Short mmCIF file of N, CA and C in Angstrom, two decimals:
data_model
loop_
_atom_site.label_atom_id
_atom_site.label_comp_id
_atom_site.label_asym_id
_atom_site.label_seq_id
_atom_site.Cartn_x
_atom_site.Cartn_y
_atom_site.Cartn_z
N UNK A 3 1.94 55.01 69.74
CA UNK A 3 2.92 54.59 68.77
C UNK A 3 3.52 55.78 68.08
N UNK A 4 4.55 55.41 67.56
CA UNK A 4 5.20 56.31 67.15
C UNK A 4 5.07 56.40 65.56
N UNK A 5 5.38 57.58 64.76
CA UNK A 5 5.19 57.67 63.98
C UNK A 5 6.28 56.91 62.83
N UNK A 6 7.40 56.55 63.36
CA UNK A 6 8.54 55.49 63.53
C UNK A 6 7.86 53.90 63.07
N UNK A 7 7.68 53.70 64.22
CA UNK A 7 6.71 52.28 64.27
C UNK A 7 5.44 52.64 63.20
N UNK A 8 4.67 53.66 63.42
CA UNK A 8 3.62 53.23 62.27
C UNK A 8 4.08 52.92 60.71
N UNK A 9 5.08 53.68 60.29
CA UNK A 9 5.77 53.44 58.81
C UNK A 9 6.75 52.01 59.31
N UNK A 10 7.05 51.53 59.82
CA UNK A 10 7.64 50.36 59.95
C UNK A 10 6.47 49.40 59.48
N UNK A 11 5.19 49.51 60.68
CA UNK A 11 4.18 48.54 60.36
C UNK A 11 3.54 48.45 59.13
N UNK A 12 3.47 49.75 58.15
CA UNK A 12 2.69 50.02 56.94
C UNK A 12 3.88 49.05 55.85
N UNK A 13 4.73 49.31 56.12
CA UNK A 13 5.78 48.65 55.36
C UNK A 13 5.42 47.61 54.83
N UNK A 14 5.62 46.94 56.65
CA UNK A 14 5.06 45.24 56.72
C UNK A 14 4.12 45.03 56.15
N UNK A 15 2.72 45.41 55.81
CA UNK A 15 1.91 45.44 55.47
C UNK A 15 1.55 45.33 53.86
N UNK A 16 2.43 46.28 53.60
CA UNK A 16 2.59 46.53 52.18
C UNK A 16 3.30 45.27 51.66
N UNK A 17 4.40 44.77 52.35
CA UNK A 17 5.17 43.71 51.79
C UNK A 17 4.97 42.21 51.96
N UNK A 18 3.82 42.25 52.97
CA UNK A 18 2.59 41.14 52.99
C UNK A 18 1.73 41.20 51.77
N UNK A 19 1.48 42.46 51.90
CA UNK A 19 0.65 42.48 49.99
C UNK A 19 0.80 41.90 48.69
N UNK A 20 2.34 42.48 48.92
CA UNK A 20 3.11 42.89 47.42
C UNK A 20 3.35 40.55 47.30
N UNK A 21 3.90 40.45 48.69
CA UNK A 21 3.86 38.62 48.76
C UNK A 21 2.71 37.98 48.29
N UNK A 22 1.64 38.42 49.12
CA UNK A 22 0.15 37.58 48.42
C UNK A 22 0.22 37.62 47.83
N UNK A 23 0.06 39.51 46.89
CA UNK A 23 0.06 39.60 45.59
C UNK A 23 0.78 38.06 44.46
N UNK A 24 2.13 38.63 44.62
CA UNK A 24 2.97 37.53 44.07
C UNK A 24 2.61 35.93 43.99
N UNK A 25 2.06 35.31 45.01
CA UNK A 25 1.75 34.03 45.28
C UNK A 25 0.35 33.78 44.48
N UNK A 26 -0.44 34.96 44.44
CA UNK A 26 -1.82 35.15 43.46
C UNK A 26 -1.47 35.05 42.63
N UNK A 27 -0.50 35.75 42.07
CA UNK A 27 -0.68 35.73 40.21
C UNK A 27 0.56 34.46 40.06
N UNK A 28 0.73 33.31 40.66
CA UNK A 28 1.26 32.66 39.35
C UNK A 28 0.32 31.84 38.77
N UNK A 29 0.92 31.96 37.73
CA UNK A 29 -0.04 31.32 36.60
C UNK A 29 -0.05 29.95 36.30
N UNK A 30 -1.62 29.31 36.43
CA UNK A 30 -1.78 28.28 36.06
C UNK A 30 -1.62 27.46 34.38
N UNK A 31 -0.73 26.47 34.05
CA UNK A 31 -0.96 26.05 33.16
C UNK A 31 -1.86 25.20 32.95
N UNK A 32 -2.24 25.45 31.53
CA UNK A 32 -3.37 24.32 31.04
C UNK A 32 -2.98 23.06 31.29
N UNK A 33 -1.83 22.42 30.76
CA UNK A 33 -1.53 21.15 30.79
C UNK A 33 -0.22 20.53 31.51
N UNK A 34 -0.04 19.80 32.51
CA UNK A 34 0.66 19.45 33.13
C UNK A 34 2.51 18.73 32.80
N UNK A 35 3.13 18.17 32.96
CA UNK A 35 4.25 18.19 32.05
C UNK A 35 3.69 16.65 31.37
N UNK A 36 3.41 15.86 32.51
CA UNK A 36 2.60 14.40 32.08
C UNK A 36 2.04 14.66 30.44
N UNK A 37 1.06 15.42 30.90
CA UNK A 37 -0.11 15.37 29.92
C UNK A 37 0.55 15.74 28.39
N UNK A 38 1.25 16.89 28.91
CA UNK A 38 2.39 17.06 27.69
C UNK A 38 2.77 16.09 26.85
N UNK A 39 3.62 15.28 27.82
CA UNK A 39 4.52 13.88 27.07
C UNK A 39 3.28 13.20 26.67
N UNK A 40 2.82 12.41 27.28
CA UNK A 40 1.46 11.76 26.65
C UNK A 40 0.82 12.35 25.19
N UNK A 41 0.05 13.91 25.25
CA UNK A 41 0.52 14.50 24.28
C UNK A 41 1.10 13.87 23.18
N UNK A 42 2.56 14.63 23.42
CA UNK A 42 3.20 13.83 22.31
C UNK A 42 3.47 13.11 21.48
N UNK A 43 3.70 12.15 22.85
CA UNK A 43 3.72 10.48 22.59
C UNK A 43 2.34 10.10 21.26
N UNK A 44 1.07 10.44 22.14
CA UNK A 44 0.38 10.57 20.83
C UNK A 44 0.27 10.67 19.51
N UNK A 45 0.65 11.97 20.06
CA UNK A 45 0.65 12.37 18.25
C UNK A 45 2.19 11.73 17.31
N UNK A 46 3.28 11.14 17.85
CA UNK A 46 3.88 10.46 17.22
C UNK A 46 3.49 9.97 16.71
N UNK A 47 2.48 8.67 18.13
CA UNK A 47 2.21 7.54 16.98
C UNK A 47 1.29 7.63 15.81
N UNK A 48 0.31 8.96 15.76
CA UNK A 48 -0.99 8.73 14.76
C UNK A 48 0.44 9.07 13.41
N UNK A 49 1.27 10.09 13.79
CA UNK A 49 2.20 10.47 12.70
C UNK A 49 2.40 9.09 12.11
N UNK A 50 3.06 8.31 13.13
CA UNK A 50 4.17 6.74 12.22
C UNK A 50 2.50 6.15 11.86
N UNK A 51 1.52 6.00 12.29
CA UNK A 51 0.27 5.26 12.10
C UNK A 51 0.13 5.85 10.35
N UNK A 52 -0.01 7.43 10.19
CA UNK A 52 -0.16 7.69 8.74
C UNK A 52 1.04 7.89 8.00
N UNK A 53 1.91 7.67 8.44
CA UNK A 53 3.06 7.59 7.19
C UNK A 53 3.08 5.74 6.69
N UNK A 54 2.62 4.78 7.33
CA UNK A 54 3.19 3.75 7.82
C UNK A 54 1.31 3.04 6.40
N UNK A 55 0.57 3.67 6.83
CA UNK A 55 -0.95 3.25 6.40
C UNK A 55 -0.59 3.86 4.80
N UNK A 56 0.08 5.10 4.67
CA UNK A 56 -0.05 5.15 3.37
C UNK A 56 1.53 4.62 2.33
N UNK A 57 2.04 4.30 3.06
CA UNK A 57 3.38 3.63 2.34
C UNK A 57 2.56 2.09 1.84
N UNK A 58 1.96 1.28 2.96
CA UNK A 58 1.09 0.09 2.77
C UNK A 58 -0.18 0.52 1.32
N UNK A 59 -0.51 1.36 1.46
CA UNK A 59 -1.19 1.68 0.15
C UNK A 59 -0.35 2.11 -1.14
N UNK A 60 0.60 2.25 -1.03
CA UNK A 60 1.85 2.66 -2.00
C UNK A 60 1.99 1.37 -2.74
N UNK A 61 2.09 0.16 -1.57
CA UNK A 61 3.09 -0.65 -1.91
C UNK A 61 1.54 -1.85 -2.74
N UNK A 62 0.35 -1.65 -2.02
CA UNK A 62 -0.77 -2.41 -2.92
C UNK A 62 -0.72 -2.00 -4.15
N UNK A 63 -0.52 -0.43 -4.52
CA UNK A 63 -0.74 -0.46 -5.41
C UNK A 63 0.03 -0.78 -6.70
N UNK A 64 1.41 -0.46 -6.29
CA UNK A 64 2.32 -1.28 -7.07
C UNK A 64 2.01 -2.82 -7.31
N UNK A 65 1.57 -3.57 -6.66
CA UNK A 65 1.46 -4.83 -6.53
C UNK A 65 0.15 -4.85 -7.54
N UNK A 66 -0.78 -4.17 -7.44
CA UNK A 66 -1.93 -4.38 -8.41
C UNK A 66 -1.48 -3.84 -9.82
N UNK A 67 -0.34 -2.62 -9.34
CA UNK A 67 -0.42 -2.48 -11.30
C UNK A 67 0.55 -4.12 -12.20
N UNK A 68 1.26 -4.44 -11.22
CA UNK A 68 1.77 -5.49 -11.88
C UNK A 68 1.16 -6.49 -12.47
N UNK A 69 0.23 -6.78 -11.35
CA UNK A 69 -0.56 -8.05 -11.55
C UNK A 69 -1.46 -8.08 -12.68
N UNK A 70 -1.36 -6.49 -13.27
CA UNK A 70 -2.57 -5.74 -14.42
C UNK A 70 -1.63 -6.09 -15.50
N UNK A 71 -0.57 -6.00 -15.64
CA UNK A 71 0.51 -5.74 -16.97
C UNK A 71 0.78 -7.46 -17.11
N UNK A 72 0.71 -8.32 -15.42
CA UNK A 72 0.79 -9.74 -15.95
C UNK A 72 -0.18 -10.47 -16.78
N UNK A 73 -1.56 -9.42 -16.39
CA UNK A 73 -2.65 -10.45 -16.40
C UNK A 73 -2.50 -9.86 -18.07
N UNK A 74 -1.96 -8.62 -18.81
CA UNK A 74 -1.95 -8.16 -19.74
C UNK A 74 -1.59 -9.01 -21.01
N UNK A 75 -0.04 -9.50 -20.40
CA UNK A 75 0.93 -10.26 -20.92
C UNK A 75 0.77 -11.53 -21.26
N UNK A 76 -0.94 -12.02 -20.31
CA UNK A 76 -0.92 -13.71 -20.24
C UNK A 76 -2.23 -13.52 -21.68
N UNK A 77 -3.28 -12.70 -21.58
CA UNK A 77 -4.27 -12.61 -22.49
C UNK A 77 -3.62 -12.54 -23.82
N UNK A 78 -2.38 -11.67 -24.01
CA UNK A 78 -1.62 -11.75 -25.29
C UNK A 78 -1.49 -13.00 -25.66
N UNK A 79 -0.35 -13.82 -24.61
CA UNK A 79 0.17 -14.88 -25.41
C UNK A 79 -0.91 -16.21 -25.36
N UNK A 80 -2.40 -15.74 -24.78
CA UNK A 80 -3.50 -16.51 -24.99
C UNK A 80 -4.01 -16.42 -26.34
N UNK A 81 -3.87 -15.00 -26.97
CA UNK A 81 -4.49 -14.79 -28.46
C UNK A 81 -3.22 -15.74 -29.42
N UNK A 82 -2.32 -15.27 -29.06
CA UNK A 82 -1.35 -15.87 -30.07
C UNK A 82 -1.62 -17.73 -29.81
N UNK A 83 -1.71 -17.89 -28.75
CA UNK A 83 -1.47 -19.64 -28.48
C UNK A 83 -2.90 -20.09 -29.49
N UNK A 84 -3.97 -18.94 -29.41
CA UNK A 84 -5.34 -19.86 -30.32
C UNK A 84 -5.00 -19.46 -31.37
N UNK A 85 -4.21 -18.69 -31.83
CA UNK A 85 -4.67 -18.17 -33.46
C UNK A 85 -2.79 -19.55 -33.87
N UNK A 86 -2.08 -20.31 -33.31
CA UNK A 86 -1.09 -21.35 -33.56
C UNK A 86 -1.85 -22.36 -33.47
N UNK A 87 -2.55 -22.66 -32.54
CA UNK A 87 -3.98 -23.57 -32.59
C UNK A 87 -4.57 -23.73 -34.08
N UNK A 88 -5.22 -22.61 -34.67
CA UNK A 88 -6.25 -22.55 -35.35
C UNK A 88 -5.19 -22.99 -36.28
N UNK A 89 -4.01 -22.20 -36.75
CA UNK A 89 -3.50 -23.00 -37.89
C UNK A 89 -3.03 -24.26 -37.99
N UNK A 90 -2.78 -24.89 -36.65
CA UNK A 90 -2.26 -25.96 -36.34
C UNK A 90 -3.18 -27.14 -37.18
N UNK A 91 -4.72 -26.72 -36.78
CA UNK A 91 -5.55 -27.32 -37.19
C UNK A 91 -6.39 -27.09 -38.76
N UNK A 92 -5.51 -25.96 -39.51
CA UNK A 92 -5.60 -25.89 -40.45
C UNK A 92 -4.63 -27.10 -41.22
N UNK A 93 -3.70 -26.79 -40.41
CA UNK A 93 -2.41 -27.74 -41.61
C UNK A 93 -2.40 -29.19 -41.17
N UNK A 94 -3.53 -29.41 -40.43
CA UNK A 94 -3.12 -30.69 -40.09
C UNK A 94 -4.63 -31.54 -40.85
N UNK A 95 -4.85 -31.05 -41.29
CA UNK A 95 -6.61 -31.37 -42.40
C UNK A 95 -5.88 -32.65 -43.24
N UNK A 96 -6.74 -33.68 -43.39
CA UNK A 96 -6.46 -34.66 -44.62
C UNK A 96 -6.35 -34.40 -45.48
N UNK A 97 -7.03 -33.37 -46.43
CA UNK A 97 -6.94 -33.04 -47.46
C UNK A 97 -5.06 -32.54 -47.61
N UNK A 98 -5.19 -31.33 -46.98
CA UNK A 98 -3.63 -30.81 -47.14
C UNK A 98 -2.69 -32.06 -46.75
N UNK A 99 -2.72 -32.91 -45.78
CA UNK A 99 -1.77 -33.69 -45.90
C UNK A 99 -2.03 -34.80 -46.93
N UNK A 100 -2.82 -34.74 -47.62
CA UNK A 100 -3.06 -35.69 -49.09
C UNK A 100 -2.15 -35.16 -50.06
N UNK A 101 -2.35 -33.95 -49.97
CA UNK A 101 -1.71 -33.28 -51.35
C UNK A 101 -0.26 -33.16 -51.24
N UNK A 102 0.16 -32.79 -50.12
CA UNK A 102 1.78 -32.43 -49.47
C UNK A 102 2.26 -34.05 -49.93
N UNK A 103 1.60 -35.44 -49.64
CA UNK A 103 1.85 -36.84 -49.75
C UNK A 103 2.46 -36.59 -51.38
N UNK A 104 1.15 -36.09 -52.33
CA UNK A 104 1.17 -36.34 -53.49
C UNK A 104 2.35 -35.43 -54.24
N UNK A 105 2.65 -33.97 -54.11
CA UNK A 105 3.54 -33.41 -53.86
C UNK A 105 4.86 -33.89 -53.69
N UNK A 106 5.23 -35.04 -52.98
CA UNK A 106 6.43 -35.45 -52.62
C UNK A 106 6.53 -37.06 -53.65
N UNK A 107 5.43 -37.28 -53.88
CA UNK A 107 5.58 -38.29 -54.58
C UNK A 107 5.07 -39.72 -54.16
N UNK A 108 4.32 -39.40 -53.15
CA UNK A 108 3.99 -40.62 -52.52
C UNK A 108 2.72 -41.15 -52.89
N UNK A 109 2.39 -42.58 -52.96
CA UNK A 109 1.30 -42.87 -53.36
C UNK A 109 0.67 -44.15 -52.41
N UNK A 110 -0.81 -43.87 -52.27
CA UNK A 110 -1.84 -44.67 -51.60
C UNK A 110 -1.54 -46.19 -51.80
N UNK A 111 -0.94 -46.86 -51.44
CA UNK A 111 -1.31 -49.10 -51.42
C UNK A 111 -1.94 -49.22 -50.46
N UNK A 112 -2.88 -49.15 -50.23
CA UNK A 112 -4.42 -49.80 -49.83
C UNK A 112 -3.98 -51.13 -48.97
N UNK A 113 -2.92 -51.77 -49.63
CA UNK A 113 -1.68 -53.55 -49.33
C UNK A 113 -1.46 -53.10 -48.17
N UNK A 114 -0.83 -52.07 -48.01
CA UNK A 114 0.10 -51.45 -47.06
C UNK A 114 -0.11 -50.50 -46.15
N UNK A 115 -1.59 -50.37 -45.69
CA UNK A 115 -2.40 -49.87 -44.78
C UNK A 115 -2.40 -50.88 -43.06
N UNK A 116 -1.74 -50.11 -42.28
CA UNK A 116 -2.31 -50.81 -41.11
C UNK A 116 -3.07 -49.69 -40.23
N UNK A 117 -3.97 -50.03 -39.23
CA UNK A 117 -4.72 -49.22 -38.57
C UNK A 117 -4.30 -49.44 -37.34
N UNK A 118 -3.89 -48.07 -36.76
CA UNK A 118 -3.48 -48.28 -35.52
C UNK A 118 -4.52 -48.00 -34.66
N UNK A 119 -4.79 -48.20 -33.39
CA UNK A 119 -5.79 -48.12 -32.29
C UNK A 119 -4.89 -46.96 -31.30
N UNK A 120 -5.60 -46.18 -30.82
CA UNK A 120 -5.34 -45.12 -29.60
C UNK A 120 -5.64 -46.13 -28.90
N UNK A 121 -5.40 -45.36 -27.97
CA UNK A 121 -5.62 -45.97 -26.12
C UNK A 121 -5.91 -44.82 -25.29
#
């Protein structure tokens, strides 16, 4: 062989290399394009899952402070309804309506008593 042909063949050789070479080093990725989207897709949903879980806790709790300021509002006009009660049943005593009678001028005929019956 000629010294022609031997640098021809070394060539080849070399550029068989330099090819393997090339075909060796590409690089593997970790994750496929699939796995990627999936991925994703994932983690969207845990995203809308916790924006979505704590808006729902937003919105209880609004709902409980109300129900706190109603239940607030009803105990009030519970104190006021017994303490209209209590006087109710102050001013409504025989005695005071004896005197308010006498006061106006009115007087007891015993003649002129009827008794009515409840039911």
């Amino acid at each position: 062989m000629s010294n022609l042909a031997r640098k021809f063949q070394q060539q080849q050789q070399v550029e068989r290399t330099v090819q393997e070479q090339s075909i060796v080093k590409t690089k593997k990725h970790w994750l496929t394009p699939g796995e990627k989207i999936i991925g994703v897709v994932f983690t969207g949903l845990v995203c809308f899952g916790a924006v979505h879980l704590i808006s729902n806790q937003a919105e209880i709790y609004q709902v409980n402070k109300e129900i706190q300021e109603v239940q607030t509002s009803i105990n009030e006009i519970q104190k006021v309804n017994n303490d209209l009660q209590v006087q109710v049943s102050e001013l409504s005593t025989y005695e005071r309506i004896w005197e308010k009678a006498k006061e106006m001028g009115l007087v007891l005929n015993e003649n002129n008593v009827k008794v009515v019956h409840e039911k």
